[in-house]
Short mmCIF file of C-alpha atoms and ligand atoms in Angstrom, two decimals:
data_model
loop_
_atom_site.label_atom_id
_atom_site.label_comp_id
_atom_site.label_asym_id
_atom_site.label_seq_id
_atom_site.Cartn_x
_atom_site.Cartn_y
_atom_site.Cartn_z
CA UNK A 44 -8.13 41.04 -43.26
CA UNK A 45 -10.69 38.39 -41.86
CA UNK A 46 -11.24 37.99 -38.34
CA UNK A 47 -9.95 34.41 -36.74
CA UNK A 48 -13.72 33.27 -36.75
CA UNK A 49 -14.40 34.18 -40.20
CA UNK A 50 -11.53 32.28 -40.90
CA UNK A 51 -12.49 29.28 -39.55
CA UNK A 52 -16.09 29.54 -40.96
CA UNK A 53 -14.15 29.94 -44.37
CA UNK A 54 -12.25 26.64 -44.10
CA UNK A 55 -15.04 24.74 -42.42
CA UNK A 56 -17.43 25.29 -45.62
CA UNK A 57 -14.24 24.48 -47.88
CA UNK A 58 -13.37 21.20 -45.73
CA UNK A 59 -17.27 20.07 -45.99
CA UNK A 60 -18.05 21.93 -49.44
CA UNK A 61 -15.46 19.52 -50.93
CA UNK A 62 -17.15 16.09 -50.06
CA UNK A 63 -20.57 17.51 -51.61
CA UNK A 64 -20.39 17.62 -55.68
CA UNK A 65 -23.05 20.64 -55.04
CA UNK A 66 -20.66 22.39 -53.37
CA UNK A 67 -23.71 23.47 -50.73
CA UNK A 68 -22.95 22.79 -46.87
CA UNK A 69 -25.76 22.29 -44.77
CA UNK A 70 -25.72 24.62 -41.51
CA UNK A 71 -26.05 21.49 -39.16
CA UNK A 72 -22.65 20.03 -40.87
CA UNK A 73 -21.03 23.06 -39.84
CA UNK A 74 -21.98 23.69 -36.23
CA UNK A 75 -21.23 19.93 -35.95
CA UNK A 76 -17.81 20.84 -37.01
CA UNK A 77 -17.13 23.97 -35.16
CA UNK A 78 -19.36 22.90 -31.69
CA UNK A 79 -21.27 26.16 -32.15
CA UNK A 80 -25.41 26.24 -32.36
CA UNK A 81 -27.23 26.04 -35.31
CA UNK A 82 -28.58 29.64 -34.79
CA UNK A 83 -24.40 31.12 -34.40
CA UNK A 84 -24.02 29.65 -37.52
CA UNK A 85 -26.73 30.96 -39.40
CA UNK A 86 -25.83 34.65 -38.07
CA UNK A 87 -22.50 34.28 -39.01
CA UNK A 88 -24.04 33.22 -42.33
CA UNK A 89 -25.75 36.59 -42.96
CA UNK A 90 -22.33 38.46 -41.99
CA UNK A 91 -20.72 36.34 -44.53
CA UNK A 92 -22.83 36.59 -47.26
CA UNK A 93 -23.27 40.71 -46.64
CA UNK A 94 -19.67 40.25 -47.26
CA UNK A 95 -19.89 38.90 -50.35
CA UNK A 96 -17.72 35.51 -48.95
CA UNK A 97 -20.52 32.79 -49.03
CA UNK A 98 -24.30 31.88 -50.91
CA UNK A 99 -26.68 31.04 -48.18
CA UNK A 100 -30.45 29.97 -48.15
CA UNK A 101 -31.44 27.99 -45.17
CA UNK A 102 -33.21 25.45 -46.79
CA UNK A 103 -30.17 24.26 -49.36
CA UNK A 104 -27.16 25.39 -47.31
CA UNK A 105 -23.94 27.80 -47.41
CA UNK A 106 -21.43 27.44 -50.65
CA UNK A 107 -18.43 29.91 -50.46
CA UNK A 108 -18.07 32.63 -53.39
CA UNK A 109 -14.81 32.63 -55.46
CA UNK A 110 -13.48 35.56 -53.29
CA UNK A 111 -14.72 33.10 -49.98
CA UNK A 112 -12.67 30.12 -51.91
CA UNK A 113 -9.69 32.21 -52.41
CA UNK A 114 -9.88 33.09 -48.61
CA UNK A 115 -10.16 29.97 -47.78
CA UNK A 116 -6.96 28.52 -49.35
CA UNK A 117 -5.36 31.47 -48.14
CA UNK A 118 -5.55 30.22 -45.11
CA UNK A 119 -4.98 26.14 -45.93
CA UNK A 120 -1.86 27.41 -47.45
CA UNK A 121 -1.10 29.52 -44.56
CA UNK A 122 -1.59 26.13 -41.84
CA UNK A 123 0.14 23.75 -44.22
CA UNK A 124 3.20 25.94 -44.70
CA UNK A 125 3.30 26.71 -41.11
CA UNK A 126 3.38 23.07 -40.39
CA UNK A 127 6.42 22.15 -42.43
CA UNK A 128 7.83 25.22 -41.40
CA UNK A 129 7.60 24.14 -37.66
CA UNK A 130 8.43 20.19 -38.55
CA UNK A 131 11.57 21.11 -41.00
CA UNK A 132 13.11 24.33 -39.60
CA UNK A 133 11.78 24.06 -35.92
CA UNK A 134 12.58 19.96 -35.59
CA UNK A 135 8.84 19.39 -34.02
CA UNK A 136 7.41 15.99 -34.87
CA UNK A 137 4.59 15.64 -36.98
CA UNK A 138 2.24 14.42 -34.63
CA UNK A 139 2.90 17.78 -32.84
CA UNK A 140 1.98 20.69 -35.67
CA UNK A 141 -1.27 20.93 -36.06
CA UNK A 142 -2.34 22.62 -33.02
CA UNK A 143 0.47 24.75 -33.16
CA UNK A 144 -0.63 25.67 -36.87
CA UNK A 145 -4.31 26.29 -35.83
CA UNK A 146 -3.20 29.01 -33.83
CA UNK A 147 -0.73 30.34 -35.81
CA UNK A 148 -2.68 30.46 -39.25
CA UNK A 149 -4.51 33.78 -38.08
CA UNK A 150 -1.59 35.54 -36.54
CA UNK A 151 1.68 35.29 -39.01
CA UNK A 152 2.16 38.25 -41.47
CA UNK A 153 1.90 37.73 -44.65
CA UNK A 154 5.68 38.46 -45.23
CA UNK A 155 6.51 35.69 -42.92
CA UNK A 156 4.35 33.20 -44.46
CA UNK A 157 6.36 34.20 -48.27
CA UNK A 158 9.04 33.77 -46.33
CA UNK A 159 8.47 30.26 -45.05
CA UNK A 160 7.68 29.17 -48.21
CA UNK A 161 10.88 30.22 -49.90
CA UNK A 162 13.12 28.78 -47.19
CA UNK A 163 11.48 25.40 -47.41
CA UNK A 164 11.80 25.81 -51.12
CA UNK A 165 7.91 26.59 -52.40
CA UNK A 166 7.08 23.15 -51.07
CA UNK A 167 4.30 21.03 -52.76
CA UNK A 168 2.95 19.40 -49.93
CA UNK A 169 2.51 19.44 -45.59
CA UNK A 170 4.37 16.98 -42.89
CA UNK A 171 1.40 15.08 -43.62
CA UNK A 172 1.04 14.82 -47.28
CA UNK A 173 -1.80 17.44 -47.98
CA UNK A 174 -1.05 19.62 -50.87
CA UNK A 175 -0.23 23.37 -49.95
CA UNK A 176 -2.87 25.54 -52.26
CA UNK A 177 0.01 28.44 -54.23
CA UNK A 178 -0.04 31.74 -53.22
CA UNK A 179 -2.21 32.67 -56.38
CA UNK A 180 -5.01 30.03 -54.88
CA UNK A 181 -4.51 27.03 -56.64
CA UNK A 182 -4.67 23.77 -55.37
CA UNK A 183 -3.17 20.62 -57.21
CA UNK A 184 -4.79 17.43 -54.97
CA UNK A 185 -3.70 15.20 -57.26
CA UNK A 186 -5.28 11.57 -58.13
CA UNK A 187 -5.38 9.51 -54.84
CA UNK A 188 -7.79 6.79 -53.14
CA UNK A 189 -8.50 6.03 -50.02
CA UNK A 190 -7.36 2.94 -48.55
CA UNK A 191 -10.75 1.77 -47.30
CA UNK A 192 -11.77 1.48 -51.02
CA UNK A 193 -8.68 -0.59 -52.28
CA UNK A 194 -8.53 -4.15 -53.31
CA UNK A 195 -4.93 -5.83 -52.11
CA UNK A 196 -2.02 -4.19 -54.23
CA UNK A 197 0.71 -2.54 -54.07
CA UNK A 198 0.65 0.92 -52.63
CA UNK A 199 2.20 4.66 -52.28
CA UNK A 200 1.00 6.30 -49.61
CA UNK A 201 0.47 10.03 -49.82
CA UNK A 202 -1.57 11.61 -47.52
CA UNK A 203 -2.84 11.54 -43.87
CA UNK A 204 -6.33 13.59 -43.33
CA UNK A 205 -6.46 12.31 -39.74
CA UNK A 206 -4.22 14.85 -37.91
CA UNK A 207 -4.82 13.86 -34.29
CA UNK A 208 -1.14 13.09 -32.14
CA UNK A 209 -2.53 9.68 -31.01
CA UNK A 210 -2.90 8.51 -35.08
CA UNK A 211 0.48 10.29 -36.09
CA UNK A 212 2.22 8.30 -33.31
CA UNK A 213 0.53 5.62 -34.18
CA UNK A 214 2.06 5.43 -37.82
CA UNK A 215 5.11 6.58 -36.52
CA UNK A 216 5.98 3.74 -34.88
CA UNK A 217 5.61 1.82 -37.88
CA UNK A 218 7.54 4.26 -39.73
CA UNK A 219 4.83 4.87 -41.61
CA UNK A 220 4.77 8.38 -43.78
CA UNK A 221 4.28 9.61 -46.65
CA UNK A 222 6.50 8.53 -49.82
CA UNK A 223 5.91 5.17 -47.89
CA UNK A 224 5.70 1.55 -50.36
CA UNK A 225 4.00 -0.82 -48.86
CA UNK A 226 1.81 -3.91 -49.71
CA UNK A 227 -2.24 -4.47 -48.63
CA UNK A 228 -2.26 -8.46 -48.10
CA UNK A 229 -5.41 -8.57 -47.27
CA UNK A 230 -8.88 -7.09 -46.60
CA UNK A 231 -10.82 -9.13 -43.30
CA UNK A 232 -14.39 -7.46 -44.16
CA UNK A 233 -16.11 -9.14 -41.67
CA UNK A 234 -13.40 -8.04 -38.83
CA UNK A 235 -13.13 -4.36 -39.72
CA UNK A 236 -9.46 -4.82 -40.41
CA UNK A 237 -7.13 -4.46 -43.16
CA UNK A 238 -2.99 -5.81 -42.82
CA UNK A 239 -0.64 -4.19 -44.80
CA UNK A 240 3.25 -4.59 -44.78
CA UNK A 241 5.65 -1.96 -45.63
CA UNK A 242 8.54 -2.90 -48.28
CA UNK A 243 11.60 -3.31 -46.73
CA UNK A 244 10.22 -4.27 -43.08
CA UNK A 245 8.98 -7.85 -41.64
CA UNK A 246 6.42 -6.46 -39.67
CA UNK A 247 2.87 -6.89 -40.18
CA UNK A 248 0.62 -3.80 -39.58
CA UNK A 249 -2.87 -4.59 -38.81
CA UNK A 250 -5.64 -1.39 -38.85
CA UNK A 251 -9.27 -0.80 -38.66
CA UNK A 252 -10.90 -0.36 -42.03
CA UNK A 253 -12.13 3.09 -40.26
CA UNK A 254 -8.43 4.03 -39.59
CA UNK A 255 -7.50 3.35 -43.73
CA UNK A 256 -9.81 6.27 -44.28
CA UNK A 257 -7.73 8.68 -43.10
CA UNK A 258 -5.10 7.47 -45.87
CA UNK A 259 -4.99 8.29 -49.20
CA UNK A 260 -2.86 6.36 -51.28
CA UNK A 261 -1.98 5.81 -55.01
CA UNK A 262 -0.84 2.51 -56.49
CA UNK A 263 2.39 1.71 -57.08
CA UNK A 264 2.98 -1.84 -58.32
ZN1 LIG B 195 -2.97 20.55 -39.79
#
């Protein structure tokens, strides 16, 4: 059983170890993430490795061992399920969760987690589209693209990485989610802006080409 910190270590060299085809995290990246110093981090980097859950050389970074990877969707699993769990069962919004499932994560048995997942029926993915790793470790992310890169189309859209209330509401009041069609009309560059319109709807949304990063979509004309 990893302590809470450990845990969050674990998934903070997953979330960043993901977005660098080495695999290798630099410190800095990671006390960024967690608001720590760069010296915590490197401590906790020596505890780690002693454990046998991350590489680490200071010059090239930290990169989690298989048995760190394993931990670390352990725990993904354990946040996303919680988060349907609470969204599904408990009738909280999604713009709500996440905090909830930050704290959560460390404390819920293992038994109660198996449990969630059979009563919401071995789900696939979260409230907000992320895929939910199986209990053997495996994680199917599928082929998506974020809507920052796309050229005007027809779209699915799948996932929200963003997972702050103000964004969620946001979307919300577009009726925007997940499993949602909708077409990109156009692409203003120079503004920063993209507008999109949902199928089915009149209304126009406009959004910062910084805000369509946070969505991951897949086409679907
Ligand atoms: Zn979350």
């Amino acid at each position: 059983m990893n302590s809470r910190t450990t845990e969050n270590y674990l998934k903070a060299v997953y979330r960043h170890s993901r977005a660098n085809s080495s695999g290798n995290v630099s410190l800095g990246i990671i006390a960024g993430d967690l608001g720590v110093t760069p010296g915590t981090v490197t401590q906790m980097m020596k505890h780690l490795s002693g454990r046998d859950l991350v590489v680490y050389e200071s010059r090239r970074g930290a990169a989690l061992t298989d048995s760190g990877e394993r931990a670390a969707l352990d725990i993904i699993r354990r946040h996303r399920l919680i988060e349907l769990f609470l969204v599904e069962v408990m009738g909280l919004d999604w713009a709500d969760v996440h905090d909830e499932a930050e704290e959560l994560e460390h404390v819920v048995s293992d038994r109660l987690i198996a449990r969630m997942d059979e009563m919401l029926g071995h789900p696939a993915r979260d409230p907000h589209g992320a895929p939910i790793p199986s209990a053997s470790g495996v994680l199917k992310s599928g082929q998506t693209r974020r809507l920052a890169e796309c050229e005007t189309g027809t779209y699915r859209l799948i996932q929200v990485t963003k997972e702050t209330s103000g964004f969620l509401e946001w979307l919300s009041e577009y009726k925007f989610f997940p499993g949602s069609i909708f077409d990109l009309h156009h692409i203003d560059s120079m503004g920063g802006t993209l507008s999109l319109g949902l199928s089915g709807q009149n209304k126009k949304i406009v959004m910062s080409i910084e805000a369509a990063g946070s969505l991951l979509v897949e086409e679907a004309g």
